[in-house]
mmCIF file of C-alpha atoms in Angstrom:
data_model
loop_
_atom_site.group_PDB
_atom_site.id
_atom_site.type_symbol
_atom_site.label_atom_id
_atom_site.label_comp_id
_atom_site.label_asym_id
_atom_site.label_seq_id
_atom_site.Cartn_x
_atom_site.Cartn_y
_atom_site.Cartn_z
ATOM 1 C CA MET A 1 -57.200 -25.280 75.349
ATOM 2 C CA GLY A 2 -55.167 -22.212 76.325
ATOM 3 C CA GLY A 3 -58.129 -20.008 77.212
ATOM 4 C CA ASN A 4 -58.879 -18.749 73.692
ATOM 5 C CA ALA A 5 -61.277 -21.378 72.315
ATOM 6 C CA LEU A 6 -64.438 -19.289 72.746
ATOM 7 C CA LYS A 7 -63.366 -15.983 71.216
ATOM 8 C CA LYS A 8 -64.851 -16.915 67.840
ATOM 9 C CA TYR A 9 -68.259 -17.015 69.561
ATOM 10 C CA GLY A 10 -67.774 -13.550 71.074
ATOM 11 C CA VAL A 11 -67.170 -15.049 74.522
ATOM 12 C CA PHE A 12 -64.088 -13.670 76.268
ATOM 13 C CA THR A 13 -63.024 -15.439 79.450
ATOM 14 C CA LYS A 14 -60.671 -14.226 82.164
ATOM 15 C CA ARG A 15 -57.550 -15.567 83.839
ATOM 16 C CA ILE A 16 -57.951 -16.565 87.476
ATOM 17 C CA SER A 17 -55.774 -17.221 90.524
ATOM 18 C CA THR A 18 -54.741 -20.692 91.640
ATOM 19 C CA SER A 19 -57.076 -20.553 94.642
ATOM 20 C CA GLU A 20 -60.024 -19.742 92.349
ATOM 21 C CA PHE A 21 -58.869 -22.464 89.933
ATOM 22 C CA ILE A 22 -58.901 -25.106 92.670
ATOM 23 C CA GLU A 23 -62.289 -23.961 93.928
ATOM 24 C CA ILE A 24 -63.840 -24.164 90.461
ATOM 25 C CA GLY A 25 -62.112 -27.469 89.741
ATOM 26 C CA ASN A 26 -63.423 -29.083 92.917
ATOM 27 C CA SER A 27 -66.928 -27.767 92.194
ATOM 28 C CA LEU A 28 -66.878 -29.285 88.692
ATOM 29 C CA ILE A 29 -65.585 -32.601 90.014
ATOM 30 C CA LYS A 30 -68.426 -32.752 92.545
ATOM 31 C CA THR A 31 -71.054 -31.890 89.907
ATOM 32 C CA ILE A 32 -69.817 -34.564 87.495
ATOM 33 C CA ASN A 33 -69.694 -37.131 90.267
ATOM 34 C CA ASP A 34 -73.214 -36.220 91.465
ATOM 35 C CA LYS A 35 -74.805 -36.026 87.997
ATOM 36 C CA LEU A 36 -72.916 -38.743 86.101
ATOM 37 C CA SER A 37 -71.330 -40.857 88.851
ATOM 38 C CA LEU A 38 -68.006 -40.545 87.032
ATOM 39 C CA HIS A 39 -64.512 -39.896 88.329
ATOM 40 C CA SER A 40 -62.810 -36.724 87.101
ATOM 41 C CA GLU A 41 -59.579 -34.821 87.757
ATOM 42 C CA TYR A 42 -58.134 -31.524 86.663
ATOM 43 C CA THR A 43 -54.587 -31.669 85.341
ATOM 44 C CA LYS A 44 -51.665 -30.993 87.660
ATOM 45 C CA PHE A 45 -49.573 -27.823 87.466
ATOM 46 C CA TYR A 46 -46.383 -26.602 89.106
ATOM 47 C CA HIS A 47 -47.010 -25.394 92.662
ATOM 48 C CA THR A 48 -45.977 -21.750 92.251
ATOM 49 C CA LYS A 49 -48.181 -21.099 89.221
ATOM 50 C CA ASN A 50 -50.264 -18.100 90.249
ATOM 51 C CA GLU A 51 -52.793 -17.746 87.434
ATOM 52 C CA HIS A 52 -54.575 -19.876 84.853
ATOM 53 C CA GLY A 53 -56.223 -19.226 81.491
ATOM 54 C CA ASP A 54 -58.312 -22.399 81.474
ATOM 55 C CA LEU A 55 -58.963 -25.618 83.346
ATOM 56 C CA ASP A 56 -58.481 -29.031 81.726
ATOM 57 C CA LEU A 57 -60.794 -31.558 83.346
ATOM 58 C CA LEU A 58 -60.385 -35.222 82.445
ATOM 59 C CA VAL A 59 -63.491 -37.375 82.911
ATOM 60 C CA LYS A 60 -63.011 -41.135 83.115
ATOM 61 C CA VAL A 61 -65.497 -42.912 80.847
ATOM 62 C CA PRO A 62 -65.998 -46.668 81.430
ATOM 63 C CA GLN A 63 -65.848 -48.993 78.439
ATOM 64 C CA ASN A 64 -69.109 -49.229 76.446
ATOM 65 C CA GLN A 65 -70.629 -46.255 78.297
ATOM 66 C CA LYS A 66 -71.744 -43.495 75.934
ATOM 67 C CA ILE A 67 -72.377 -40.001 77.243
ATOM 68 C CA ASN A 68 -73.577 -36.967 75.336
ATOM 69 C CA PHE A 69 -71.212 -34.427 76.910
ATOM 70 C CA TYR A 70 -72.480 -31.598 74.719
ATOM 71 C CA ASP A 71 -76.018 -31.927 76.051
ATOM 72 C CA PHE A 72 -74.738 -32.515 79.582
ATOM 73 C CA ILE A 73 -72.712 -29.292 79.532
ATOM 74 C CA LYS A 74 -75.548 -27.341 77.935
ATOM 75 C CA ASN A 75 -78.198 -28.537 80.396
ATOM 76 C CA VAL A 76 -76.144 -28.473 83.592
ATOM 77 C CA PHE A 77 -73.861 -25.457 83.152
ATOM 78 C CA ASN A 78 -75.865 -23.359 80.644
ATOM 79 C CA PRO A 79 -72.781 -21.712 79.088
ATOM 80 C CA ASN A 80 -72.791 -18.915 76.524
ATOM 81 C CA ALA A 81 -70.889 -21.108 74.071
ATOM 82 C CA ILE A 82 -69.617 -24.660 73.636
ATOM 83 C CA HIS A 83 -66.730 -25.380 71.289
ATOM 84 C CA VAL A 84 -65.887 -28.961 70.314
ATOM 85 C CA ASN A 85 -62.455 -29.769 68.894
ATOM 86 C CA GLY A 86 -60.781 -33.165 68.762
ATOM 87 C CA GLY A 87 -63.108 -34.603 71.380
ATOM 88 C CA VAL A 88 -62.483 -31.708 73.815
ATOM 89 C CA PHE A 89 -65.519 -29.689 74.978
ATOM 90 C CA SER A 90 -64.662 -26.066 75.795
ATOM 91 C CA PHE A 91 -67.203 -23.792 77.480
ATOM 92 C CA ASP A 92 -67.423 -20.786 79.804
ATOM 93 C CA TYR A 93 -68.141 -21.269 83.480
ATOM 94 C CA ASN A 94 -68.161 -18.272 85.828
ATOM 95 C CA ASN A 95 -66.479 -16.290 83.041
ATOM 96 C CA PHE A 96 -63.634 -18.829 82.898
ATOM 97 C CA GLN A 97 -62.834 -21.402 80.194
ATOM 98 C CA ILE A 98 -63.309 -25.067 81.040
ATOM 99 C CA ASP A 99 -62.054 -27.868 78.773
ATOM 100 C CA ILE A 100 -63.723 -31.202 79.491
ATOM 101 C CA ILE A 101 -61.740 -34.115 78.062
ATOM 102 C CA PRO A 102 -63.710 -37.397 78.036
ATOM 103 C CA THR A 103 -61.089 -40.096 78.600
ATOM 104 C CA PRO A 104 -61.626 -43.837 78.076
ATOM 105 C CA GLU A 105 -60.923 -45.874 81.176
ATOM 106 C CA ALA A 106 -58.330 -47.951 79.277
ATOM 107 C CA VAL A 107 -56.055 -44.937 78.749
ATOM 108 C CA TRP A 108 -56.812 -43.050 81.959
ATOM 109 C CA ASP A 109 -53.459 -43.466 83.715
ATOM 110 C CA VAL A 110 -51.356 -42.363 80.770
ATOM 111 C CA ALA A 111 -53.732 -39.514 79.845
ATOM 112 C CA VAL A 112 -53.658 -37.958 83.325
ATOM 113 C CA VAL A 113 -49.861 -37.915 83.212
ATOM 114 C CA TYR A 114 -49.582 -36.733 79.607
ATOM 115 C CA PHE A 115 -51.848 -33.712 80.106
ATOM 116 C CA SER A 116 -50.275 -32.629 83.410
ATOM 117 C CA TYR A 117 -47.471 -30.140 83.983
ATOM 118 C CA ASP A 118 -47.679 -28.286 80.703
ATOM 119 C CA PRO A 119 -45.547 -28.363 78.533
ATOM 120 C CA LEU A 120 -44.021 -31.652 79.763
ATOM 121 C CA GLY A 121 -46.010 -34.099 77.599
ATOM 122 C CA ASN A 122 -45.397 -32.076 74.453
ATOM 123 C CA ILE A 123 -41.645 -31.856 75.107
ATOM 124 C CA MET A 124 -41.307 -35.548 75.958
ATOM 125 C CA GLY A 125 -43.148 -36.407 72.759
ATOM 126 C CA LYS A 126 -40.401 -34.771 70.692
ATOM 127 C CA VAL A 127 -37.828 -37.165 72.214
ATOM 128 C CA TYR A 128 -39.909 -40.266 71.445
ATOM 129 C CA HIS A 129 -40.446 -38.994 67.908
ATOM 130 C CA LYS A 130 -36.725 -39.561 67.235
ATOM 131 C CA PHE A 131 -37.359 -43.293 67.788
ATOM 132 C CA ASN A 132 -40.281 -43.161 65.320
ATOM 133 C CA LEU A 133 -42.621 -43.315 68.309
ATOM 134 C CA SER A 134 -45.623 -41.171 69.119
ATOM 135 C CA TYR A 135 -46.322 -40.317 72.772
ATOM 136 C CA GLY A 136 -49.732 -38.911 73.581
ATOM 137 C CA HIS A 137 -52.748 -39.197 75.842
ATOM 138 C CA ASN A 138 -53.549 -42.651 74.401
ATOM 139 C CA GLY A 139 -50.097 -44.106 75.122
ATOM 140 C CA LEU A 140 -46.897 -44.818 73.244
ATOM 141 C CA TYR A 141 -47.220 -45.945 69.608
ATOM 142 C CA TYR A 142 -44.914 -46.955 66.761
ATOM 143 C CA LYS A 143 -45.730 -45.178 63.497
ATOM 144 C CA TYR A 144 -45.793 -47.574 60.554
ATOM 145 C CA ARG A 145 -45.392 -45.970 57.130
ATOM 146 C CA ASN A 146 -46.256 -47.675 53.860
ATOM 147 C CA PHE A 147 -44.211 -47.672 50.657
ATOM 148 C CA ASN A 148 -45.419 -44.126 49.944
ATOM 149 C CA GLY A 149 -44.218 -42.874 53.316
ATOM 150 C CA VAL A 150 -47.772 -42.468 54.616
ATOM 151 C CA ILE A 151 -48.556 -43.497 58.205
ATOM 152 C CA VAL A 152 -51.113 -46.296 57.830
ATOM 153 C CA ARG A 153 -51.072 -47.730 61.328
ATOM 154 C CA ASP A 154 -50.124 -46.766 64.870
ATOM 155 C CA ILE A 155 -48.883 -49.893 66.647
ATOM 156 C CA LEU A 156 -49.507 -49.763 70.397
ATOM 157 C CA ILE A 157 -46.240 -50.109 72.297
ATOM 158 C CA SER A 158 -47.249 -49.363 75.890
ATOM 159 C CA ARG A 159 -49.579 -47.592 78.291
ATOM 160 C CA ASP A 160 -47.383 -48.358 81.272
ATOM 161 C CA VAL A 161 -46.450 -44.845 82.393
ATOM 162 C CA ARG A 162 -43.333 -45.830 84.335
ATOM 163 C CA LYS A 163 -41.944 -47.892 81.456
ATOM 164 C CA ILE A 164 -42.706 -45.122 78.967
ATOM 165 C CA PHE A 165 -40.857 -42.572 81.093
ATOM 166 C CA GLU A 166 -37.879 -44.792 81.744
ATOM 167 C CA PHE A 167 -37.499 -45.782 78.087
ATOM 168 C CA GLY A 168 -37.190 -42.096 77.219
ATOM 169 C CA GLY A 169 -34.596 -41.545 79.929
ATOM 170 C CA PHE A 170 -36.988 -39.718 82.257
ATOM 171 C CA ASP A 171 -36.983 -40.378 86.027
ATOM 172 C CA TYR A 172 -40.542 -41.369 86.875
ATOM 173 C CA ASP A 173 -39.904 -41.320 90.627
ATOM 174 C CA ARG A 174 -38.765 -37.700 90.292
ATOM 175 C CA TYR A 175 -41.958 -36.962 88.361
ATOM 176 C CA LEU A 176 -44.043 -38.346 91.237
ATOM 177 C CA MET A 177 -42.417 -35.820 93.586
ATOM 178 C CA GLU A 178 -44.174 -33.083 91.566
ATOM 179 C CA PHE A 179 -42.739 -29.718 90.498
ATOM 180 C CA GLU A 180 -42.432 -26.484 92.418
ATOM 181 C CA THR A 181 -41.639 -24.159 89.493
ATOM 182 C CA ILE A 182 -41.728 -24.237 85.717
ATOM 183 C CA LEU A 183 -37.919 -24.318 85.776
ATOM 184 C CA ASP A 184 -38.184 -27.620 87.650
ATOM 185 C CA ILE A 185 -40.212 -28.955 84.717
ATOM 186 C CA PHE A 186 -37.640 -27.673 82.225
ATOM 187 C CA ASN A 187 -34.763 -29.213 84.175
ATOM 188 C CA PHE A 188 -36.653 -32.503 84.293
ATOM 189 C CA CYS A 189 -37.030 -32.421 80.518
ATOM 190 C CA VAL A 190 -33.331 -31.833 79.838
ATOM 191 C CA SER A 191 -32.315 -34.538 82.320
ATOM 192 C CA SER A 192 -33.112 -37.286 79.801
ATOM 193 C CA LYS A 193 -30.032 -39.039 78.465
ATOM 194 C CA TYR A 194 -31.594 -38.582 75.026
ATOM 195 C CA PHE A 195 -31.850 -34.806 75.274
ATOM 196 C CA ASN A 196 -30.798 -32.857 72.207
ATOM 197 C CA SER A 197 -31.687 -29.173 71.981
ATOM 198 C CA ASN A 198 -31.887 -29.262 68.175
ATOM 199 C CA ILE A 199 -35.016 -31.410 68.073
ATOM 200 C CA PHE A 200 -37.049 -28.642 69.735
ATOM 201 C CA GLN A 201 -36.043 -25.808 67.410
ATOM 202 C CA TYR A 202 -38.746 -24.507 65.083
ATOM 203 C CA ASP A 203 -36.652 -25.242 62.002
ATOM 204 C CA ASN A 204 -36.769 -28.946 62.896
ATOM 205 C CA LEU A 205 -40.523 -29.180 63.546
ATOM 206 C CA SER A 206 -43.179 -30.092 61.026
ATOM 207 C CA HIS A 207 -45.233 -27.230 59.629
ATOM 208 C CA ILE A 208 -48.261 -28.096 61.770
ATOM 209 C CA ASP A 209 -46.195 -28.635 64.929
ATOM 210 C CA LYS A 210 -44.354 -25.363 64.375
ATOM 211 C CA LYS A 211 -47.611 -23.450 63.936
ATOM 212 C CA ARG A 212 -49.096 -24.915 67.117
ATOM 213 C CA ASN A 213 -46.042 -24.430 69.312
ATOM 214 C CA LYS A 214 -45.513 -20.825 68.298
ATOM 215 C CA LYS A 215 -48.835 -20.115 70.017
ATOM 216 C CA ARG A 216 -47.829 -21.918 73.215
ATOM 217 C CA LYS A 217 -46.272 -19.617 75.783
ATOM 218 C CA THR A 218 -44.753 -22.413 77.850
ATOM 219 C CA TYR A 219 -43.095 -24.025 74.814
ATOM 220 C CA ASN A 220 -41.510 -20.711 73.899
ATOM 221 C CA GLN A 221 -40.300 -20.341 77.474
ATOM 222 C CA PHE A 222 -38.705 -23.777 77.224
ATOM 223 C CA LEU A 223 -36.998 -22.838 73.962
ATOM 224 C CA SER A 224 -35.549 -19.724 75.596
ATOM 225 C CA PHE A 225 -34.371 -21.837 78.541
ATOM 226 C CA ILE A 226 -32.500 -24.414 76.435
ATOM 227 C CA ASN A 227 -31.038 -21.814 74.080
ATOM 228 C CA GLU A 228 -29.691 -19.775 76.999
ATOM 229 C CA ASN A 229 -28.204 -22.854 78.676
ATOM 230 C CA GLU A 230 -27.255 -24.944 75.648
ATOM 231 C CA LYS A 231 -23.569 -25.183 76.525
ATOM 232 C CA LYS A 232 -24.430 -26.890 79.818
ATOM 233 C CA PHE A 233 -26.242 -29.829 78.212
ATOM 234 C CA LYS A 234 -24.949 -33.031 76.717
ATOM 235 C CA GLN A 235 -26.361 -33.470 73.255
ATOM 236 C CA TYR A 236 -27.423 -37.007 72.358
ATOM 237 C CA GLU A 237 -26.884 -37.829 68.701
ATOM 238 C CA PHE A 238 -29.769 -39.779 67.175
ATOM 239 C CA ASN A 239 -29.372 -42.010 64.145
ATOM 240 C CA GLU A 240 -31.186 -40.599 61.120
ATOM 241 C CA ASP A 241 -32.267 -44.147 60.255
ATOM 242 C CA LYS A 242 -34.994 -44.723 62.820
ATOM 243 C CA SER A 243 -35.285 -48.405 61.924
ATOM 244 C CA VAL A 244 -32.107 -49.065 63.965
ATOM 245 C CA TYR A 245 -34.190 -48.554 67.118
ATOM 246 C CA ILE A 246 -36.761 -51.254 66.344
ATOM 247 C CA ASN A 247 -34.935 -54.012 68.242
ATOM 248 C CA THR A 248 -34.323 -51.680 71.192
ATOM 249 C CA ILE A 249 -38.029 -50.859 71.404
ATOM 250 C CA ASN A 250 -39.057 -54.495 71.026
ATOM 251 C CA GLU A 251 -36.656 -55.648 73.743
ATOM 252 C CA TYR A 252 -37.793 -52.965 76.186
ATOM 253 C CA PHE A 253 -41.485 -53.554 75.462
ATOM 254 C CA PRO A 254 -41.723 -57.277 74.568
ATOM 255 C CA GLU A 255 -45.450 -57.182 75.306
ATOM 256 C CA SER A 256 -45.888 -55.004 72.207
ATOM 257 C CA ASN A 257 -44.758 -57.822 69.852
ATOM 258 C CA LEU A 258 -43.388 -55.042 67.671
ATOM 259 C CA ILE A 259 -41.221 -57.281 65.475
ATOM 260 C CA VAL A 260 -44.148 -59.613 64.766
ATOM 261 C CA GLU A 261 -46.486 -56.705 64.061
ATOM 262 C CA LEU A 262 -43.974 -55.100 61.703
ATOM 263 C CA GLU A 263 -43.444 -58.356 59.810
ATOM 264 C CA MET A 264 -47.198 -58.621 59.298
ATOM 265 C CA GLU A 265 -47.443 -54.992 58.138
ATOM 266 C CA ASN A 266 -44.455 -55.447 55.821
ATOM 267 C CA ARG A 267 -46.147 -58.398 54.117
ATOM 268 C CA LYS A 268 -49.299 -56.371 53.553
ATOM 269 C CA ASN A 269 -47.242 -53.406 52.418
ATOM 270 C CA ASP A 270 -45.368 -55.530 49.886
ATOM 271 C CA ILE A 271 -48.641 -56.767 48.400
ATOM 272 C CA ASN A 272 -50.119 -53.242 48.291
ATOM 273 C CA LYS A 273 -46.976 -51.946 46.600
ATOM 274 C CA ARG A 274 -47.174 -54.611 43.907
ATOM 275 C CA VAL A 275 -50.846 -53.823 43.358
ATOM 276 C CA SER A 276 -50.115 -50.098 43.170
ATOM 277 C CA GLU A 277 -47.398 -50.645 40.573
ATOM 278 C CA LYS A 278 -49.935 -52.358 38.281
ATOM 279 C CA PHE A 279 -52.975 -50.172 38.938
ATOM 280 C CA ASN A 280 -52.877 -46.519 39.980
ATOM 281 C CA GLY A 281 -54.134 -43.092 39.030
ATOM 282 C CA ASN A 282 -51.272 -42.327 36.642
ATOM 283 C CA ILE A 283 -51.901 -45.539 34.719
ATOM 284 C CA ILE A 284 -55.628 -44.780 34.479
ATOM 285 C CA MET A 285 -54.914 -41.284 33.137
ATOM 286 C CA LYS A 286 -52.947 -42.887 30.305
ATOM 287 C CA TRP A 287 -56.062 -44.875 29.422
ATOM 288 C CA LEU A 288 -58.385 -41.912 29.925
ATOM 289 C CA PRO A 289 -56.385 -38.667 29.446
ATOM 290 C CA ASN A 290 -59.297 -36.406 30.402
ATOM 291 C CA ILE A 291 -60.074 -38.015 33.748
ATOM 292 C CA LYS A 292 -58.702 -36.393 36.913
ATOM 293 C CA GLY A 293 -59.439 -35.229 40.437
ATOM 294 C CA LYS A 294 -62.700 -36.291 42.017
ATOM 295 C CA GLU A 295 -63.833 -38.164 38.908
ATOM 296 C CA LEU A 296 -60.662 -40.252 38.984
ATOM 297 C CA GLY A 297 -61.161 -41.076 42.645
ATOM 298 C CA VAL A 298 -64.775 -42.118 42.063
ATOM 299 C CA ALA A 299 -63.771 -44.316 39.119
ATOM 300 C CA ILE A 300 -61.154 -46.139 41.184
ATOM 301 C CA SER A 301 -63.649 -46.560 44.030
ATOM 302 C CA ASP A 302 -66.306 -47.962 41.663
ATOM 303 C CA PHE A 303 -63.798 -50.433 40.244
ATOM 304 C CA LYS A 304 -62.731 -51.664 43.676
ATOM 305 C CA LYS A 305 -66.340 -51.904 44.775
ATOM 306 C CA TYR A 306 -67.181 -54.039 41.731
ATOM 307 C CA LEU A 307 -64.353 -56.506 42.434
ATOM 308 C CA GLY A 308 -64.875 -56.529 46.201
ATOM 309 C CA ASP A 309 -62.718 -59.099 48.014
ATOM 310 C CA ASP A 310 -61.257 -60.285 44.679
ATOM 311 C CA TYR A 311 -59.649 -56.901 43.921
ATOM 312 C CA ILE A 312 -56.093 -57.669 45.108
ATOM 313 C CA ASN A 313 -55.939 -61.150 43.563
ATOM 314 C CA PHE A 314 -57.330 -59.862 40.288
ATOM 315 C CA ILE A 315 -54.699 -57.117 39.998
ATOM 316 C CA LEU A 316 -51.816 -59.367 41.009
ATOM 317 C CA ASN A 317 -52.798 -62.194 38.670
ATOM 318 C CA SER A 318 -53.868 -60.208 35.594
ATOM 319 C CA ASP A 319 -51.824 -58.503 32.917
ATOM 320 C CA GLU A 320 -52.205 -54.815 32.078
ATOM 321 C CA TYR A 321 -54.563 -55.342 29.135
ATOM 322 C CA ILE A 322 -57.037 -57.456 31.122
ATOM 323 C CA ILE A 323 -57.017 -54.888 33.958
ATOM 324 C CA ARG A 324 -57.517 -52.040 31.485
ATOM 325 C CA ASP A 325 -60.361 -53.735 29.644
ATOM 326 C CA LEU A 326 -62.282 -54.530 32.819
ATOM 327 C CA PHE A 327 -61.681 -51.063 34.265
ATOM 328 C CA LEU A 328 -62.954 -49.354 31.109
ATOM 329 C CA LYS A 329 -65.981 -51.674 31.034
ATOM 330 C CA ILE A 330 -66.878 -50.805 34.633
ATOM 331 C CA TYR A 331 -66.132 -47.106 34.102
ATOM 332 C CA ASN A 332 -68.407 -46.923 31.056
ATOM 333 C CA ARG A 333 -71.138 -48.901 32.778
ATOM 334 C CA TYR A 334 -71.234 -46.519 35.788
ATOM 335 C CA ASN A 335 -71.069 -43.438 33.573
ATOM 336 C CA GLU A 336 -73.950 -44.597 31.406
ATOM 337 C CA LYS A 337 -76.169 -44.585 34.503
ATOM 338 C CA LYS A 338 -75.313 -40.961 35.364
#
């Protein structure tokens, strides 16, 4: 997205006017409807936007229906290049970049909203992040981290667009009125009762997020807007301990069963932690000082494969010497075959 996806293939596309954008968008929608019998929409933009670097076209894909979009694009549009990244198919059409985004029917409503009015979805996502939530084109999720701090599961909270907006302090009815200018989008973003200008600053973003947003013109425009007007805004103070928001989330979205899901994950996490304390890479390297890297990973995988469904019970119910002896036996057996 952004109009630069095809440069690596030596294909340079142009920026076009809004009238050309709408004409191309409607033509693509008709072609997809005629050829695939699928509904599609291009993302919404503020009314006074006068030029575009690309066109994001969402295509609704019914459950259990598989479509080879690469071949479809190649055969129907015959572009000079097709770039696939994260499920998005970028190609040139009339010297303009098109991004086709196949979208499962189950997430259609939230995806259409999330991708519209750049950079709204990205900015809103930063607010939800302070609750340990992730807002994206698939919905609103709670990020569960294991004892090592690694995200091991995204727990679905909601795909109800109105509820998602209102939980974050955003006026969904105002959103439905659409936006005339990009400043209208910015003012909508700062209207949330949870707005805090600090959470958008580059110093407070992850390395990956920082790298991505530095390339986004609209995000940089938003940063300039909030920095120039910072004294006008109320700054909501978030608790550093994100777990304090769990009950709030669960009460607002009871259909998510968040408390129940977290209790289940915590039980599994407790077991995995106990297993990890008795059997891990550092322990193995004490038994075999010369093993490391890929070889270590393969050895652990072979051991788990040998034990199968009995792996967890074996580790929990065996002392260190029994675990070591069996591991070394399996390790030597596999290495003899190599």
